[in-house]
Coordinates of C-alpha atoms and ligand atoms in Angstrom, one line a residue:
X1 CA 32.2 -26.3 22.1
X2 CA 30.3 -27.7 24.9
X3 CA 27.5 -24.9 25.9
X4 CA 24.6 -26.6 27.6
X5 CA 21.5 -24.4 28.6
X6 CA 19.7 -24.3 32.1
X7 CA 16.4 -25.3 32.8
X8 CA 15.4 -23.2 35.4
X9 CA 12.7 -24.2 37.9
X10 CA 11.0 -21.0 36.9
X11 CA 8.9 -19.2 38.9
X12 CA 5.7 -17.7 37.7
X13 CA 3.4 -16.8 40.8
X14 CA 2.6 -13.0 40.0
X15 CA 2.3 -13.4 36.6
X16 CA -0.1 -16.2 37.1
X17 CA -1.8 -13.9 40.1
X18 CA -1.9 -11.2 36.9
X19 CA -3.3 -13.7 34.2
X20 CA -5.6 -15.1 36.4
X21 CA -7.2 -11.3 36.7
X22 CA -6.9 -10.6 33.4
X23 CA -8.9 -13.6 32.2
X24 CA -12.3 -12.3 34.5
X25 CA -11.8 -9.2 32.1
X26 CA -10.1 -9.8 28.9
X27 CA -11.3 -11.9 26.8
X28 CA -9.3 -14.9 26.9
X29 CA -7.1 -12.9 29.3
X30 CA -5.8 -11.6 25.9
X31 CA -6.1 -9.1 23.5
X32 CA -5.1 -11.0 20.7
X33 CA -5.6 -14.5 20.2
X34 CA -2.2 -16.2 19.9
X35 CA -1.0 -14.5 23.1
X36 CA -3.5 -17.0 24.9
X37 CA -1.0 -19.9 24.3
X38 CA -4.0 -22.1 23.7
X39 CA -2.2 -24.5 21.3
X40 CA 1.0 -24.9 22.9
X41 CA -0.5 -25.0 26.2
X42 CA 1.4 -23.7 29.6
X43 CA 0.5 -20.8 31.1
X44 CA 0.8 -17.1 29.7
X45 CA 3.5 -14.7 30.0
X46 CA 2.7 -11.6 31.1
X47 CA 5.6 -9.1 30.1
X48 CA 6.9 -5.8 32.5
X49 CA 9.6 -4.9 30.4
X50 CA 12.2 -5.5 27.1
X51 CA 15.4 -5.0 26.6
X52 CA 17.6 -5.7 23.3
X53 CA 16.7 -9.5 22.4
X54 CA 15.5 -10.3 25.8
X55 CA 11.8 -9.8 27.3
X56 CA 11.5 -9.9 31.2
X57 CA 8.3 -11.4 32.9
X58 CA 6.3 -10.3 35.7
X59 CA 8.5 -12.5 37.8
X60 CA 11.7 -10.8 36.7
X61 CA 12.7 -14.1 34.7
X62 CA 14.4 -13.3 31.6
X63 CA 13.7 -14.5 28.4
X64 CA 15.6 -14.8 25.1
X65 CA 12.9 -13.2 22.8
X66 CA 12.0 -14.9 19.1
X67 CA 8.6 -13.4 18.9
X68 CA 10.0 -9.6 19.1
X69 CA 6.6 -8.3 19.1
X70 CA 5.6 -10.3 15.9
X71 CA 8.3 -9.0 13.8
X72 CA 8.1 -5.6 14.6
X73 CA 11.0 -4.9 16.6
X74 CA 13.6 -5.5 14.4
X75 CA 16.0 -3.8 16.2
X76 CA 15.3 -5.5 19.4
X77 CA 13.3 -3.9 23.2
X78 CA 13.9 -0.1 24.0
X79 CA 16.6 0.3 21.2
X80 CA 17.9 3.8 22.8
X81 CA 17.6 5.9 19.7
X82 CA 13.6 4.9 19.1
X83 CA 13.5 5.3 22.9
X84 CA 14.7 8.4 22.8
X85 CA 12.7 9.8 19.6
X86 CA 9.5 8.2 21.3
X87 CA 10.1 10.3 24.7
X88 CA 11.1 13.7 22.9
X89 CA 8.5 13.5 20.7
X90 CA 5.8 12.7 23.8
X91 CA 7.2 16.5 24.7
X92 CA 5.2 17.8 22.2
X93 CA 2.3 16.5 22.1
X94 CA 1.0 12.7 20.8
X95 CA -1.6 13.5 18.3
X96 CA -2.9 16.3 16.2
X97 CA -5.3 15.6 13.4
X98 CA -3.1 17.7 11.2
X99 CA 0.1 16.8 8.9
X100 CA 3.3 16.4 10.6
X101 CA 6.7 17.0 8.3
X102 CA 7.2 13.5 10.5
X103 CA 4.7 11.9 8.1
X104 CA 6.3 13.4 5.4
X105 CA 9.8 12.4 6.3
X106 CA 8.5 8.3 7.1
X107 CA 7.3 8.3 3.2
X108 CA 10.1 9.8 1.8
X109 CA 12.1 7.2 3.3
X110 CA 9.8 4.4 2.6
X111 CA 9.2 5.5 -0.9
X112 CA 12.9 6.1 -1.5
X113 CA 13.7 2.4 -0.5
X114 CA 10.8 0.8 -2.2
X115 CA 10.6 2.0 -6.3
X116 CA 7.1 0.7 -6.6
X117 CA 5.4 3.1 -4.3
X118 CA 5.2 6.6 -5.4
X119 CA 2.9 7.8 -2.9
X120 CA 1.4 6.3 0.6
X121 CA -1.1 6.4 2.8
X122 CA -0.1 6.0 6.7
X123 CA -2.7 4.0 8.9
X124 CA -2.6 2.4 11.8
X125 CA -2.2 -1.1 11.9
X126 CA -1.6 -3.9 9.1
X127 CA -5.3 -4.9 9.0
X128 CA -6.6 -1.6 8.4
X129 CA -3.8 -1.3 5.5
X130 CA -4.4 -4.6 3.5
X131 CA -8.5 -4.1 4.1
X132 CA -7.9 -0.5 2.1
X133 CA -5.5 -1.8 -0.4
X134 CA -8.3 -4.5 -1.2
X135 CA -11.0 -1.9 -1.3
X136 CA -8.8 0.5 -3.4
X137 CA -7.9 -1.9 -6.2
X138 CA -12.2 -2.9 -6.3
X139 CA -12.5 0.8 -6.8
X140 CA -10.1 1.1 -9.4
X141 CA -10.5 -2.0 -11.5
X142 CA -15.0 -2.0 -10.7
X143 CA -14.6 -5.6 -10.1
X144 CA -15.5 -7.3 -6.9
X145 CA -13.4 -10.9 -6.4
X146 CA -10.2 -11.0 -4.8
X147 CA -8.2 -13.9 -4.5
X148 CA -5.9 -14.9 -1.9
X149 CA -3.9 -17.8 -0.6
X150 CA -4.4 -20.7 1.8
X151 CA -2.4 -20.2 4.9
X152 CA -1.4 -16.6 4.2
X153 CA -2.7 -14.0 6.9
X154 CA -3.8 -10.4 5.9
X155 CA -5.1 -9.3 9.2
X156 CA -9.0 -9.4 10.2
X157 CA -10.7 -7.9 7.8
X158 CA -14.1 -9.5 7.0
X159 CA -12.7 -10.4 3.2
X160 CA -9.4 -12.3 4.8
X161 CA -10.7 -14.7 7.1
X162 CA -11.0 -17.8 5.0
X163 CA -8.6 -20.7 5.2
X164 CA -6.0 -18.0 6.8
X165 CA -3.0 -18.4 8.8
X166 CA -1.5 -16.9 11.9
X167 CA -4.3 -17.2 14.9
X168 CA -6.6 -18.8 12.9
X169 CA -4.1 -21.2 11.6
X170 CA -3.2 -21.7 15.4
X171 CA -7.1 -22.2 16.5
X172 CA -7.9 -24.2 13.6
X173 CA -10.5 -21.5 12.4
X174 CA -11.4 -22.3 8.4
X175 CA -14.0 -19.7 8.5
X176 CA -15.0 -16.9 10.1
X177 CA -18.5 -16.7 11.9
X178 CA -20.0 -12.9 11.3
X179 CA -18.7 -13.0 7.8
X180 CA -21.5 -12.6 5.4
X181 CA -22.0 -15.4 3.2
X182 CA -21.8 -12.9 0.6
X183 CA -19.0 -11.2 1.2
X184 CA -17.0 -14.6 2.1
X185 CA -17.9 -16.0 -1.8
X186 CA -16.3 -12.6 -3.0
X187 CA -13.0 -14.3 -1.7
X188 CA -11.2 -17.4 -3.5
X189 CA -8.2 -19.1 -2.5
X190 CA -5.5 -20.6 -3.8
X191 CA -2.8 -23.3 -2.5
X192 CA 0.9 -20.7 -1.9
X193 CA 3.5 -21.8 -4.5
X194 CA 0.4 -22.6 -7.4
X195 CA 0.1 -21.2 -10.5
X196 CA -1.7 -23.0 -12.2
X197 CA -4.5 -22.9 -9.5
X198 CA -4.2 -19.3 -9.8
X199 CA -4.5 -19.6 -13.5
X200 CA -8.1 -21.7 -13.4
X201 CA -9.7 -19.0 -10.7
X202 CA -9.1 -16.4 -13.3
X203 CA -10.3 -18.4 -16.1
X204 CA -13.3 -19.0 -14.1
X205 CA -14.2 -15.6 -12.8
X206 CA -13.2 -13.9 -16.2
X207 CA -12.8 -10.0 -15.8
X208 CA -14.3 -10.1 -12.1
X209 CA -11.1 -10.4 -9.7
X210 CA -9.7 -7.1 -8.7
X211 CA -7.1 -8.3 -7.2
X212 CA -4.3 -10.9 -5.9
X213 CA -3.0 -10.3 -2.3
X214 CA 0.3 -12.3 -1.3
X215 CA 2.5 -12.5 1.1
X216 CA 5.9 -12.4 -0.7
X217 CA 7.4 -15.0 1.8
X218 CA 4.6 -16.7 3.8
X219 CA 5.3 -16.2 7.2
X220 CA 1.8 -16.6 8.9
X221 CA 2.0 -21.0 8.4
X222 CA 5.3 -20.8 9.3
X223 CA 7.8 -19.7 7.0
X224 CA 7.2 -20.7 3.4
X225 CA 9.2 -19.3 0.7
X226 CA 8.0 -18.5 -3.0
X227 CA 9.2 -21.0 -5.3
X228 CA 11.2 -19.7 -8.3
X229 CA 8.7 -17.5 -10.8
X230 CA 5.8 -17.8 -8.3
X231 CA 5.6 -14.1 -7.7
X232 CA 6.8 -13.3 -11.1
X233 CA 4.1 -15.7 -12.2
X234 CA 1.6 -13.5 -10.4
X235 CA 3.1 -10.3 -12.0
X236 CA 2.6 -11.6 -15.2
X237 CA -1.4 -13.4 -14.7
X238 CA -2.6 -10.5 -12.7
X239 CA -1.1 -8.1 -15.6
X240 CA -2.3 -9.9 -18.6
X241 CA -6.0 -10.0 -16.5
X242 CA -6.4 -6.1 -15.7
X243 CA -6.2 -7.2 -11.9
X244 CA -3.7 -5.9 -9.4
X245 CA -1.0 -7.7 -7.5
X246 CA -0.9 -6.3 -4.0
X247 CA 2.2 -7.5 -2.3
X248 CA 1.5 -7.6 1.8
X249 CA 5.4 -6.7 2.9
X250 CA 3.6 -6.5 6.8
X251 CA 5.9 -8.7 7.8
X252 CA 8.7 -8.8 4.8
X253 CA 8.8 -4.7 4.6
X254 CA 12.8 -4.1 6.0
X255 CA 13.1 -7.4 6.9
X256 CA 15.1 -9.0 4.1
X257 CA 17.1 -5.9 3.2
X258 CA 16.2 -1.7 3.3
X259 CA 13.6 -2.4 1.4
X260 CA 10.7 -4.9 0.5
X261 CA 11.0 -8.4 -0.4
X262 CA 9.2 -7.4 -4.2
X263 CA 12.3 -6.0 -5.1
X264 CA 14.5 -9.3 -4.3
X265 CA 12.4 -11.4 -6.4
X266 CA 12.2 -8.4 -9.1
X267 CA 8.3 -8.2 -9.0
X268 CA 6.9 -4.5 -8.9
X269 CA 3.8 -4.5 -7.0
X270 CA 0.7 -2.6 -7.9
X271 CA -0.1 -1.7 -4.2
X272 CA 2.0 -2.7 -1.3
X273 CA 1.2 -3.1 2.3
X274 CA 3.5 -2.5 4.8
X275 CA 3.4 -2.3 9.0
X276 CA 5.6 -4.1 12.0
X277 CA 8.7 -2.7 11.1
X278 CA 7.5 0.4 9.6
X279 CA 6.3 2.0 13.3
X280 CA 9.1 1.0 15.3
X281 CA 6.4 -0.7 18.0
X282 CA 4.3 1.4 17.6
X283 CA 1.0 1.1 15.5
X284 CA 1.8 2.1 12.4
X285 CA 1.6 0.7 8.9
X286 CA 0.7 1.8 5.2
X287 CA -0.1 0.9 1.9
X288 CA 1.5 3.0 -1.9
X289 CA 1.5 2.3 -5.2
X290 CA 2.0 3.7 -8.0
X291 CA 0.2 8.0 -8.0
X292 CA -2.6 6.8 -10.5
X293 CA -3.6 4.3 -8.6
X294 CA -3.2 6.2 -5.2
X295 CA -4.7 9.4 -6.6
X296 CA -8.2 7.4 -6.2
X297 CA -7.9 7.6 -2.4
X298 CA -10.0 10.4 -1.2
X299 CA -9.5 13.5 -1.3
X300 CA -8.2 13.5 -4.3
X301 CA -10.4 10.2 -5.1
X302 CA -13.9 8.2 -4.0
X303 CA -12.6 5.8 -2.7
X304 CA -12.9 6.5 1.4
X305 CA -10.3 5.5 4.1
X306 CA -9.5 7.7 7.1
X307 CA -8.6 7.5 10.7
X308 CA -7.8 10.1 13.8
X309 CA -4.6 8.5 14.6
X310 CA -3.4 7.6 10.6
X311 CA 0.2 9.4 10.3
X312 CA 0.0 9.9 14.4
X313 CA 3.5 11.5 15.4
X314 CA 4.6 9.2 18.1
X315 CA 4.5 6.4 15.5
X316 CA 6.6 8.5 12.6
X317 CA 9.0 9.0 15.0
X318 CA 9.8 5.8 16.2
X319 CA 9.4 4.6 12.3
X320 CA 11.9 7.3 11.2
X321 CA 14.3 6.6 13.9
X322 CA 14.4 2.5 13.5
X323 CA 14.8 3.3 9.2
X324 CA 17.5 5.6 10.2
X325 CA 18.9 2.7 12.5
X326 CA 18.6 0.1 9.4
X327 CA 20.7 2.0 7.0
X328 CA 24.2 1.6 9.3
X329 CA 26.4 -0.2 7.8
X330 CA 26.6 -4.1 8.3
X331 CA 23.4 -4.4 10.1
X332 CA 21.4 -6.8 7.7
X333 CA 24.9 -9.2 7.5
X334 CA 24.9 -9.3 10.6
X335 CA 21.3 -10.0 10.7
X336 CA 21.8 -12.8 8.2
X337 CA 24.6 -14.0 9.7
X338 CA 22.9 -14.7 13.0
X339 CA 19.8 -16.3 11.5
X340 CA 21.8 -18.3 9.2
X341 CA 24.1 -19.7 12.4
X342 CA 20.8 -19.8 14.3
X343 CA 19.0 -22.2 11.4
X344 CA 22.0 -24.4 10.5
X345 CA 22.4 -25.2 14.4
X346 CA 18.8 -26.3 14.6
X347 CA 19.6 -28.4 11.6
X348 CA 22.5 -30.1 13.4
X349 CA 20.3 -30.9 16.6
X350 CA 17.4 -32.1 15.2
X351 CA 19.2 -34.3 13.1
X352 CA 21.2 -35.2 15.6
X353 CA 17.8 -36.1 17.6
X354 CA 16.0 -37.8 15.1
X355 CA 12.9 -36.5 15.2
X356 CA 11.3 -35.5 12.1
X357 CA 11.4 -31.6 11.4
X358 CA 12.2 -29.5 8.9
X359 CA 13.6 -25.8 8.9
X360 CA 12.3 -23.9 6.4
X361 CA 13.9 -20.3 7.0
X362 CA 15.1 -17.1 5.1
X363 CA 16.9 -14.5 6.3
X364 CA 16.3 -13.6 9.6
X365 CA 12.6 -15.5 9.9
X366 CA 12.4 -19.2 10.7
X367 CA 10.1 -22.0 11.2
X368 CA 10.6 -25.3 12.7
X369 CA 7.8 -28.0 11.1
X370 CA 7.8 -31.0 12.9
X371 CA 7.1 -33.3 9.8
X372 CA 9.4 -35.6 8.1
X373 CA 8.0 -34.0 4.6
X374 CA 9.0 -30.3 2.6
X375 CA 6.4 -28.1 3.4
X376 CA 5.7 -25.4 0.8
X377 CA 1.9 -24.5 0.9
X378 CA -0.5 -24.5 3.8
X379 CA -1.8 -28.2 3.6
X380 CA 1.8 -29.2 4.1
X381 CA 2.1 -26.9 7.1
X382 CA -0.9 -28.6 8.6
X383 CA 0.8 -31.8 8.3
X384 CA 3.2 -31.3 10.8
X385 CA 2.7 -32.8 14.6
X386 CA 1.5 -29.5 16.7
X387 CA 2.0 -31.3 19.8
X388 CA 5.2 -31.9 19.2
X389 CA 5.1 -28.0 18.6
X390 CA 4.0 -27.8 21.4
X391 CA 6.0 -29.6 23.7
X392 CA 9.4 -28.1 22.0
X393 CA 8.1 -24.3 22.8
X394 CA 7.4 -25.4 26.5
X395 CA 10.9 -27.1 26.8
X396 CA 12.5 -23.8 25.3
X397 CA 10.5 -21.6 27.3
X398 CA 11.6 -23.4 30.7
X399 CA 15.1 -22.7 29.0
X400 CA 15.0 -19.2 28.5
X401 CA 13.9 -18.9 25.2
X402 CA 10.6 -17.8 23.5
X403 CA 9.5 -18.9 20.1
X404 CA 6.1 -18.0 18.6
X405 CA 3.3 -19.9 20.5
X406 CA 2.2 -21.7 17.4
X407 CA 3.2 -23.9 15.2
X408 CA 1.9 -21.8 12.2
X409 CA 4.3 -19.2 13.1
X410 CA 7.6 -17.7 12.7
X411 CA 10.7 -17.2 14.3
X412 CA 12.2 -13.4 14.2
X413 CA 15.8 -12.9 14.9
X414 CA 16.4 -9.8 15.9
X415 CA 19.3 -7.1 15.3
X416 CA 20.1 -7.3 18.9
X417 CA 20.3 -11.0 18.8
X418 CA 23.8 -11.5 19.8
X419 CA 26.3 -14.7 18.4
X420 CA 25.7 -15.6 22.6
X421 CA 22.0 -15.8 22.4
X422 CA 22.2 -17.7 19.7
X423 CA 25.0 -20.2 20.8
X424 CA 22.5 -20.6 23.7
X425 CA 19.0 -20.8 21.9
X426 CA 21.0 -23.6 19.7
X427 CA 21.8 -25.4 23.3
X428 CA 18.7 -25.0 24.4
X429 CA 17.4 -26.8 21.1
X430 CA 19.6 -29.9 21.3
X431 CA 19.0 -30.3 25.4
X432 CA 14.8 -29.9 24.4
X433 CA 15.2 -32.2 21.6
X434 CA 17.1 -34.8 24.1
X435 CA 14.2 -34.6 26.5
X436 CA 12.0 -34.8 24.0
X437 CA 12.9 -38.1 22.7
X438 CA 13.4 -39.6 26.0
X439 CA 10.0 -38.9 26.9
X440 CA 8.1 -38.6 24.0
X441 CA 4.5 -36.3 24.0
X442 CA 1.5 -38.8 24.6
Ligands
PLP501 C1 0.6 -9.0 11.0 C2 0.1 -9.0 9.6 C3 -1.0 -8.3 9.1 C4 -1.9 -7.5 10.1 O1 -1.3 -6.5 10.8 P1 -1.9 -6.0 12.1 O2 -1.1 -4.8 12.5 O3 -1.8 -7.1 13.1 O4 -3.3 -5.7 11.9 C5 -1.2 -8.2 7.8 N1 -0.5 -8.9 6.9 C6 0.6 -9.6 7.3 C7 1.4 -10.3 6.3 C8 0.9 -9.7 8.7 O5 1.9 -10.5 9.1

């Protein structure tokens, strides 16, 4: 099949006109980091609108979307039954400070699909769910450390910033100025995919680590899958070491399946953090475990977490409707089957290019390393050529297509993605991949 992709001569004026305005008063022009584009160079997008797989700049130009919001839209821009939830529910009213049956309904289904959660707490974003998780399992097991690992991103929260990944991956940030010495030595790390590294930490800090966080499939240094008995591995040390395993499913939380990733590799979390797909696009996220454990979160426990917008209606309703949309029939094949088409057409190109890369990818999230070696922890990931990254993003984006601004990313395919949209992204790989080797980066 000969598809070749176009590369426009795109035209950005007003959304550099926009940028330029929002960099005398945003920070960065941004309000998060990555957005800024400062690894991968180029200029900004600033968005109007989304529809299905595709996002549409302030010039009008289209573009064939692999960021979808970080993950969270699974189902793709304005899917018309979230759209539609969202707009009736804006009828009557956006926030109460009071229980909705909406909040009840969202953990019903969420505690239906995931075994190890028996009761939840809704906040508002992923950060604020991993930083209580962490604080809960201190309360609960009275000991102080917790222990994380290289490259894997838990949000902001003061105890989560060292050797992270995601934005500080992308900015090169090892640690975190404003974190107190004090609090930063609370936090040790450990190389993803390492047992027996995790295994010395806790023979070191005997009966003081209250808990392991991981990312059940590292997504924030690129895609990084657990090796076989990694997780379970965890299960198992935390366990025999009164600590808890909290499994951060931001990301992995009905992406893999209706349901969290635990359950694939048969690992019942203590707590579980969840968020992205859980609001629909709109900020919501939670963490649940297991009613002991949960019954210490005020008011029924000491342990204090609260927030005015925590449960808020517009955000259960677009979370119910995109569960409800996730349960019809065929749509994680077909998820699969796009990725998988998606990932084994890289493949072919790159090879096909010669230029070192690998694709390390599962289910419908994907990362492109340019480095000739596996990578499977963090120090691998930082191995790969960034520039080259770079210059591959910028190609695709004059193409049509938008991948995550950062190496240390990954890829979501979306249910919207269409077998077209992917024929073409795959076009628009080989024709970037040709220009790229007849001009190499400098
Ligand atoms: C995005 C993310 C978070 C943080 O969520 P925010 O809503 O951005 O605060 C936490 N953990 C993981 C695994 C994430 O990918």
């Amino acid at each position: 099949m000969s598809v070749t992709s176009t590369k426009f001569k795109v035209q950005r004026r007003r959304s550099r006109e926009i940028f330029e305005r929002a960099e005398k008063i945003l920070v960065g022009g941004v309000n998060s980091p990555v957005r800024a584009f400062r690894s991968v160079g180029g200029q900004p997008l600033i968005i109007e609108r989304g529809s299905g797989p595709y996002l549409y700049d302030a010039d009008g130009n289209e573009l064939l979307d692999y960021v979808c919001s970080w993950g969270a839209m699974l189902l793709g821009h304005a899917h018309p039954a979230v759209t539609e939830a969202i707009v009736e529910q804006a009828q009557r009213g956006t926030s109460y400070g009071a229980t909705t049956e909406l909040e009840v309904e969202l953990a019903s289904l969420v505690t239906e699909a995931i075994p190890s959660i028996e009761k939840i707490r809704f906040v508002s974003s992923g950060t604020e769910a991993t930083m209580s998780a962490v604080r809960l399992a201190r309360g609960v097991t009275k000991r102080d450390f917790i222990l994380k690992f290289e490259g894997c991103y838990h949000g902001h929260a003061d105890s989560f910033l060292s050797q992270a990944g995601s934005g500080l991956a992308t900015l090169g940030i090892a640690e975190c100025p404003g974190v107190p010495q004090v609090l930063a030595e609370l936090t040790l790390n450990a190389p993803y995919n390492d047992l027996p590294a995790v295994e010395r930490l806790f023979a070191q800090h005997k009966d003081k680590i209250a808990a392991v966080i991981v990312e059940p499939i590292a997504a924030n240094m690129g895609v990084v899958e657990p090796e076989a008995g990694f997780l379970l591995g965890l299960r198992e040390i935390t366990k025999r070491s009164g600590a808890l395993l909290i499994v951060d499913e931001v990301i992995t939380g009905f992406r893999m399946h209706f349901g969290a990733a635990q359950q694939l590799a048969r690992v019942e979390a203590d707590l579980t953090t969840l968020g992205k797909i859980i609001g629909g696009g709109l900020p919501a996220a939670a963490y649940g475990g297991s009613a002991q454990i949960m019954n210490h979160v005020a008011p029924l426990g000491p342990v204090y977490q609260a927030g005015t917008l925590a449960g808020n209606p517009l955000a259960m309703r677009a979370g119910i409707a995109t569960l409800k949309q996730l349960t019809r029939a065929g749509l994680y094949e077909g998820l699969r089957e796009q990725s998988r088409r998606l990932v084994e057409g890289l493949r072919e190109a790159l090879a096909e290019s010669g230029i070192a890369g690998q694709v390390n990818a599962t289910g419908s999230l994907a990362t492109l390393f340019f480095t000739a070696l596996p990578v499977r922890n963090y120090s691998d990931a930082k191995r790969s050529d960034t520039k080259q990254y770079a210059r591959f993003f910028r190609e695709m984006l004059e193409r049509g297509v938008f991948l995550a601004p950062s190496q240390f990313e990954a890829a979501f395919v979306s249910a919207a993605h269409t077998s077209r949209n992917v024929t073409r992204t795959i076009a628009a790989a080989r024709d970037s991949f040709k220009a790229m080797a007849a001009e190499p980066a400098t």
